[in-house]
CSV table of C-alpha atoms and ligand atoms in Angstrom, one decimal:
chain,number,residue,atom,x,y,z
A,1,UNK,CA,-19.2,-38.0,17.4
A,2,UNK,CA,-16.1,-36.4,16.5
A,3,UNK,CA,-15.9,-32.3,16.7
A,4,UNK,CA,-13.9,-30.3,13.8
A,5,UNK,CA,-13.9,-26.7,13.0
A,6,UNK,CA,-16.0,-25.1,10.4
A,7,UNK,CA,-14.8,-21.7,10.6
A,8,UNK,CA,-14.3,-20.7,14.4
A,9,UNK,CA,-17.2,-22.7,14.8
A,10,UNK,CA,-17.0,-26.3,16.7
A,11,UNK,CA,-19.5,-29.0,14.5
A,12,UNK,CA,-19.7,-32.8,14.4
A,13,UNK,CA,-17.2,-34.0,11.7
A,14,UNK,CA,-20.0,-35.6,9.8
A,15,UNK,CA,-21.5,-31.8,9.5
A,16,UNK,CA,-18.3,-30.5,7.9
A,17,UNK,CA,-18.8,-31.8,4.1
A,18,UNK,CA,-22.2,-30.6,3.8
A,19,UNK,CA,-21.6,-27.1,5.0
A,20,UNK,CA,-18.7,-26.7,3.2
A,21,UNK,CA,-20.3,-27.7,-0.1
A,22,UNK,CA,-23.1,-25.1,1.4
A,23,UNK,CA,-20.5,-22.4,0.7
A,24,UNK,CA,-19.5,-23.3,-2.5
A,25,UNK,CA,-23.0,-24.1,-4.1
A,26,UNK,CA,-23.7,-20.5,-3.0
A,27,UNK,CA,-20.0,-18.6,-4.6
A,28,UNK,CA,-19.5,-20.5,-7.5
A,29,UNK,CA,-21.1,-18.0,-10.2
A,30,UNK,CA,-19.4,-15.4,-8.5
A,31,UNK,CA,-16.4,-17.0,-7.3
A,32,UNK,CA,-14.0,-16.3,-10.0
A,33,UNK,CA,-15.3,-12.3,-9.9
A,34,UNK,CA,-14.7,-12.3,-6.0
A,35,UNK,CA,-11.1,-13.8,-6.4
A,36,UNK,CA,-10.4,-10.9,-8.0
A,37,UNK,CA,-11.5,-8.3,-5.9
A,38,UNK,CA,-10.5,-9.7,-2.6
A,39,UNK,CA,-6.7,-11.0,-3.7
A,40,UNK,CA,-6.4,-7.5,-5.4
A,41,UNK,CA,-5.4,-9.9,-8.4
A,42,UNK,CA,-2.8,-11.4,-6.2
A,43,UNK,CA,-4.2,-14.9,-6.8
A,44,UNK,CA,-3.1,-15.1,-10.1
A,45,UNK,CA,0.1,-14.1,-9.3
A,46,UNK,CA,0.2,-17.3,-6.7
A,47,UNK,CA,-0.8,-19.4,-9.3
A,48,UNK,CA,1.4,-18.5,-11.9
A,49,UNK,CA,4.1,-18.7,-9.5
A,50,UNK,CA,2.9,-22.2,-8.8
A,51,UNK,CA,2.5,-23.5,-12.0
A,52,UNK,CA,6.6,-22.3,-12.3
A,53,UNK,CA,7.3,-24.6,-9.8
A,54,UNK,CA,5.5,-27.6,-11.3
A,55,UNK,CA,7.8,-27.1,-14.3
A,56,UNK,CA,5.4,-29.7,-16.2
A,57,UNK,CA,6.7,-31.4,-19.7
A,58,UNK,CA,4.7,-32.6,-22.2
A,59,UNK,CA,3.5,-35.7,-21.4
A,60,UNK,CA,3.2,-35.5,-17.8
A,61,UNK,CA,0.3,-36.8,-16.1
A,62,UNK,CA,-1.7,-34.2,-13.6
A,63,UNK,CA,-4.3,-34.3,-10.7
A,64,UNK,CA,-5.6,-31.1,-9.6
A,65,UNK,CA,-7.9,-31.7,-6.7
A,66,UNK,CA,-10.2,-29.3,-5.6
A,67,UNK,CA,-10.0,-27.4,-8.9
A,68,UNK,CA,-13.2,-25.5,-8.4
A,69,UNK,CA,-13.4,-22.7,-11.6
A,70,UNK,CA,-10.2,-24.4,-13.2
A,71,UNK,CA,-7.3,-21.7,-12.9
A,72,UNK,CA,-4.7,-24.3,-12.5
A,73,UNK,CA,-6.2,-27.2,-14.7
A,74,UNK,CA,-6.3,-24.4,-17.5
A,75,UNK,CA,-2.6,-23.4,-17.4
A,76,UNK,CA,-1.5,-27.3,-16.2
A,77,UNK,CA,-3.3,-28.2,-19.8
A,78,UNK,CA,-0.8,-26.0,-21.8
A,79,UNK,CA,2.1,-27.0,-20.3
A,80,UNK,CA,1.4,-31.1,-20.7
A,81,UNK,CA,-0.3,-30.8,-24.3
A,82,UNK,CA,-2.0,-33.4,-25.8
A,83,UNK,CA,0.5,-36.3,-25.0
A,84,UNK,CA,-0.2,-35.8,-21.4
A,85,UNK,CA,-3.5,-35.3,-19.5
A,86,UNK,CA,-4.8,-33.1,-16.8
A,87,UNK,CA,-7.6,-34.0,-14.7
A,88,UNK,CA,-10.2,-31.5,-13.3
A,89,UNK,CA,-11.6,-32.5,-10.4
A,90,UNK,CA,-13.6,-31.1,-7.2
A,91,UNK,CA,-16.3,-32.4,-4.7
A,92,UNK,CA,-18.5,-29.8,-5.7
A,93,UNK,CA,-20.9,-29.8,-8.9
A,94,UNK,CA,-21.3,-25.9,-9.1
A,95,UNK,CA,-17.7,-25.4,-8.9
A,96,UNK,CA,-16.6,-28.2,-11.2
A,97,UNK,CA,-19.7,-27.1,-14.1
A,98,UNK,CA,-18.6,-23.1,-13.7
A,99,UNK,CA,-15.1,-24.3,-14.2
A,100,UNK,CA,-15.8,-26.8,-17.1
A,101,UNK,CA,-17.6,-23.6,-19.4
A,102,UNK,CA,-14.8,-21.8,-18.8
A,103,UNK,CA,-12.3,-24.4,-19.7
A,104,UNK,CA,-14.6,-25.3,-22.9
A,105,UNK,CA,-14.9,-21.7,-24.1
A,106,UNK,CA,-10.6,-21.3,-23.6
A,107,UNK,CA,-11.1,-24.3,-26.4
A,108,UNK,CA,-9.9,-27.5,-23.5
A,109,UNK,CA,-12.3,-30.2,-23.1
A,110,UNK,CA,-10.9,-31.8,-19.9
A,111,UNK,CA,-11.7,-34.8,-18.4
A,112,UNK,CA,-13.5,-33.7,-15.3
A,113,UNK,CA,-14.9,-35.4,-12.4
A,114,UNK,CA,-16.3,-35.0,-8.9
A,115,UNK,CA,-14.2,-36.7,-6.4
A,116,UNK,CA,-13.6,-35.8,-2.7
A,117,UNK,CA,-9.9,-35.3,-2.4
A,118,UNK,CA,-10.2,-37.5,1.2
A,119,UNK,CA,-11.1,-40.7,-1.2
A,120,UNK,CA,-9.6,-40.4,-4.6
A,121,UNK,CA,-10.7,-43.3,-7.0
A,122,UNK,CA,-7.5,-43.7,-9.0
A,123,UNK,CA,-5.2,-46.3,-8.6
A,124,UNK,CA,-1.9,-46.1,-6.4
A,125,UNK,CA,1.1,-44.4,-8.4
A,126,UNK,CA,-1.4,-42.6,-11.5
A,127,UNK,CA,0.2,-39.3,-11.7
A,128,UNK,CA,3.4,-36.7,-12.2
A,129,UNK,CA,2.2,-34.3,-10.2
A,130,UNK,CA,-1.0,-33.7,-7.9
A,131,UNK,CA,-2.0,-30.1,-7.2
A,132,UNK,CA,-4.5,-28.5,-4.0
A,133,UNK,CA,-5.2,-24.6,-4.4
A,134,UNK,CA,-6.9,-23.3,-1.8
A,135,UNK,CA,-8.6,-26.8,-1.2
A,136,UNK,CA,-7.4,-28.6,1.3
A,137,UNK,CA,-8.1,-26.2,4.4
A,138,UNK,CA,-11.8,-27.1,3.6
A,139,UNK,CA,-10.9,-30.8,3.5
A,140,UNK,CA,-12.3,-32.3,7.0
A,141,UNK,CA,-9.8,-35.0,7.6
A,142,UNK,CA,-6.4,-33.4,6.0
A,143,UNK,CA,-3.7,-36.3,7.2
A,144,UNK,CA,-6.3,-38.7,5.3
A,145,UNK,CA,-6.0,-36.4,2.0
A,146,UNK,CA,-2.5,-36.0,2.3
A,147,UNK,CA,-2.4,-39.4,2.5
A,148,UNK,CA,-4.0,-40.2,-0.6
A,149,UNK,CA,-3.0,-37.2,-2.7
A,150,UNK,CA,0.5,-39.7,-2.2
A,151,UNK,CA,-1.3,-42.7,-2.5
A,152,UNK,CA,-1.8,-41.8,-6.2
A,153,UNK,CA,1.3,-40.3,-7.3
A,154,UNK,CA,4.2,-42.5,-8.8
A,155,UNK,CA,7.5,-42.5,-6.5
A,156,UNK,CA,9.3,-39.5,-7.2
A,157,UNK,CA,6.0,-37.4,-8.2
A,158,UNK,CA,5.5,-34.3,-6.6
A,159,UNK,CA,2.6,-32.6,-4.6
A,160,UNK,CA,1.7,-28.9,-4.7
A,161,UNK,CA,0.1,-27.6,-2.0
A,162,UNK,CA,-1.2,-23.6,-2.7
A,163,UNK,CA,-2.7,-22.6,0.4
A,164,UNK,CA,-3.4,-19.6,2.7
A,165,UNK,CA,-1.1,-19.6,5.5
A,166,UNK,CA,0.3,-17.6,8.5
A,167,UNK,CA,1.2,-14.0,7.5
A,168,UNK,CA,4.7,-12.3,8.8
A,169,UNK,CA,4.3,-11.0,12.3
A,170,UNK,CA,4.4,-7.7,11.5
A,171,UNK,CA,1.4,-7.9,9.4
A,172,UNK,CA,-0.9,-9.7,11.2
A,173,UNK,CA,-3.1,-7.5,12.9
A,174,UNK,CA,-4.1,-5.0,9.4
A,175,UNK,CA,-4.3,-8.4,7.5
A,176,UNK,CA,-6.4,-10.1,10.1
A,177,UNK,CA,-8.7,-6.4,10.5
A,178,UNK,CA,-8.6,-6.5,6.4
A,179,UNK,CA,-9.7,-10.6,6.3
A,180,UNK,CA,-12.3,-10.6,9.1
A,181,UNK,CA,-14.1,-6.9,8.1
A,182,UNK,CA,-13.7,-6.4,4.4
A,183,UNK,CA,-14.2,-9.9,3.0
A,184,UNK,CA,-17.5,-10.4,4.5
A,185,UNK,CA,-18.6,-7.0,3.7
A,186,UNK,CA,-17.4,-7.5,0.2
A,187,UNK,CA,-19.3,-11.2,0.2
A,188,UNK,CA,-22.1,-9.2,1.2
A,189,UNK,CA,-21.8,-5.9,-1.7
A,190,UNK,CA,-20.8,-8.3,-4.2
A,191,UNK,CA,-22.0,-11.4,-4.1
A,192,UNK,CA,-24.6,-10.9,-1.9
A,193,UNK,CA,-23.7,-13.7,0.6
A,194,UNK,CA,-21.7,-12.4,3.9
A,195,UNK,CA,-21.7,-15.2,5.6
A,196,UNK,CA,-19.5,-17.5,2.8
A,197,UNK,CA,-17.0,-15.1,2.7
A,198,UNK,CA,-17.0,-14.8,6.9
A,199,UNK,CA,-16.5,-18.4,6.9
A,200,UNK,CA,-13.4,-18.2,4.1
A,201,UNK,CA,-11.6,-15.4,6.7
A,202,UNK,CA,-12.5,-18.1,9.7
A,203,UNK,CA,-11.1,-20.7,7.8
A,204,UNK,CA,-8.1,-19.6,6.7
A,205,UNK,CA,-7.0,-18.6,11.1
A,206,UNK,CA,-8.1,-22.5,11.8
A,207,UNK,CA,-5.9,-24.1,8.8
A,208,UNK,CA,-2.2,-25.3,9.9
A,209,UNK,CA,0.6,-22.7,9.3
A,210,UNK,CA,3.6,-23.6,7.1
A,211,UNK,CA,5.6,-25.3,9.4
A,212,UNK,CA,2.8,-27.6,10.8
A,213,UNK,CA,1.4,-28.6,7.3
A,214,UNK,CA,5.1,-29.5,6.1
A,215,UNK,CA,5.2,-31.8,9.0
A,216,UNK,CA,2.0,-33.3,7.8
A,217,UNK,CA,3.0,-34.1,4.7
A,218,UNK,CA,5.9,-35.4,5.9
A,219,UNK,CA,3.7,-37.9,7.9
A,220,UNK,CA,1.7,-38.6,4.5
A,221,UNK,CA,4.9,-39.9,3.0
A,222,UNK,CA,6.3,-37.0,1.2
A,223,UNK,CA,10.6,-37.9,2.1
A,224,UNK,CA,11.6,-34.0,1.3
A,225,UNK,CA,9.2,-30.6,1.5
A,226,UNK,CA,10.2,-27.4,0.1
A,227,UNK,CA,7.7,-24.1,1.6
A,228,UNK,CA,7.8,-21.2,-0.4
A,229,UNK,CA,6.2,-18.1,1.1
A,230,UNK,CA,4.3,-15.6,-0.7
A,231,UNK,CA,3.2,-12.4,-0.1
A,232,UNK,CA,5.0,-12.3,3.4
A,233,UNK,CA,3.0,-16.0,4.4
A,234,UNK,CA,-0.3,-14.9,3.5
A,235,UNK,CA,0.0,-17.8,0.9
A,236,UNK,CA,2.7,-20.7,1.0
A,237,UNK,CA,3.2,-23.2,-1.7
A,238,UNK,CA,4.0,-26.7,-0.2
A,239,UNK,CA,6.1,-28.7,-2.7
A,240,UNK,CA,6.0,-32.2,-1.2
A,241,UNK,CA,8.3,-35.1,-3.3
A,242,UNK,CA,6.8,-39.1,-2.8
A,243,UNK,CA,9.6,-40.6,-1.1
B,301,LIG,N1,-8.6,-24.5,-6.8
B,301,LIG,C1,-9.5,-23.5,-7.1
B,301,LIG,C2,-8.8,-22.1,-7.1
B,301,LIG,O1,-7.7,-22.1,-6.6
B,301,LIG,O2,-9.4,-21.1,-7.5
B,301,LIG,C3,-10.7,-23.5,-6.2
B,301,LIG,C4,-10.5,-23.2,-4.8
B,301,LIG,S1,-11.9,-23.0,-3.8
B,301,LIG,C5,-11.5,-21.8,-2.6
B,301,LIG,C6,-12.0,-24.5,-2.8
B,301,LIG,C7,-12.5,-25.7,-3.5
B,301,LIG,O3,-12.3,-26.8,-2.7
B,301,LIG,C8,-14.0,-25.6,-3.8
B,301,LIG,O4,-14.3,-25.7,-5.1
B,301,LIG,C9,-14.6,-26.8,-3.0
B,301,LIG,O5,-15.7,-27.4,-3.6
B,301,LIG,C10,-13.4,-27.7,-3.0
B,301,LIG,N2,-13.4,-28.8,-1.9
B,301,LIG,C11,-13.8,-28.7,-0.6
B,301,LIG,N3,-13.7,-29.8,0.0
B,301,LIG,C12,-13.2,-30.7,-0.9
B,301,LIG,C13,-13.0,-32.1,-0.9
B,301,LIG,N4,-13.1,-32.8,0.3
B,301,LIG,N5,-12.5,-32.7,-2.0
B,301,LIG,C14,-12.3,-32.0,-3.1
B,301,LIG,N6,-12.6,-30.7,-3.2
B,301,LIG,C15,-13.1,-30.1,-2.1
């Protein structure tokens, strides 16, 4: 059997899904609390900055994937109004139902589905614009979602990718001190779960930096791929174009 990473630790690839949903069952009431705390507020920043880019119009047709408590498919929503449509999807219940209240009580009834961004059930060419935030690092086989995330955008679409990244040299060693000692010890104080929030720190090391995922999506089909860096790397967007 295959061998990936979960974390810094070595599993079977089979094993990857099932942990990883693991995690998420576990953070998803408190998730949207945590991302607060530990970005400092930062991710919404990213986001915003990210919904900038994807410079939506009314009308436009969206696919965010992995779209967990529904940051993006919230602000997405506003921007393609009721001519277009924005689908909310994830792989995970918890995170798609906490995401769902929150949409309904904003006043957006989405259309929101589980899907697993490695097999997307929509047909070839459905949509403007697909987004990842924060998703795809937990993906198992990330050439295969890249793959598809183009699969189901029209020629000329565009992909987002919003993703942690590699951090500017001279800020690696506080940030990595910072990510693997506060975060679990805030999992732990705050949500009461350490080990989730040890494995979001491990994850993040084990993910491609920006030049390596831009040459991935390159292989996925994407002819030309901007990288914005935020916040010195911690976070780069990915803006991938369908050839
Ligand atoms: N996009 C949201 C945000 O930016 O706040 C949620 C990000 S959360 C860190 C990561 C999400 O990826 C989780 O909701 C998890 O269930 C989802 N996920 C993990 N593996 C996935 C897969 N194979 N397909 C779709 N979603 C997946």
């Amino acid at each position: 059997m295959a061998q990936t990473h979960f974390g810094f630790t070595n599993v079977d690839e089979s094993e990857k899904a099932g942990r990883v949903r693991g995690v998420f069952d576990s953070v998803a009431k408190r998730y949207d609390v945590m991302n607060d705390v530990m970005s400092m507020g930062l991710h919404r920043v990213w986001k915003a900055y990210t919904v900038a880019v994807a410079n939506l119009k009314p009308g436009d047709k969206v696919l965010d994937i992995a779209g967990g408590t529904g940051d993006l498919a919230l602000a997405f929503a506003r921007k393609v109004g009721d001519a277009g449509l924005v689908l909310h999807t994830d792989i995970n219940e918890a995170m798609l139902r906490t995401g769902r209240d929150r949409l309904l009580d904003a006043g957006l009834a989405l259309p929101t589905t589980v899907c697993d961004g490695e097999k997307l059930p929509f047909k070839s060419g459905s949509f403007d614009l697909v987004s990842v935030a924060f998703g795809l690092r937990n993906m198992t086989h990330k050439d295969l979602a890249l793959a598809e995330m183009c699969r189901v955008l029209r020629p000329g679409g565009r992909l987002l990718v919003l993703e942690f990244s590699r951090v500017a040299e001279p800020l690696r060693k506080p940030y990595d001190w910072y990510s693997l000692n506060v975060l679990p010890l805030m999992g732990k104080l705050i949500a009461n779960d350490s080990a989730s929030y040890r494995y979001l720190a491990e994850s993040i090391r084990m993910h491609p930096g920006q030049a390596e995922l831009k040459a991935m999506m390159q292989s996925a089909g994407f002819g030309h791929v901007d990288v914005h860096n935020l916040t010195a790397g911690v976070v780069a967007l990915h803006a991938g174009i369908k050839c």
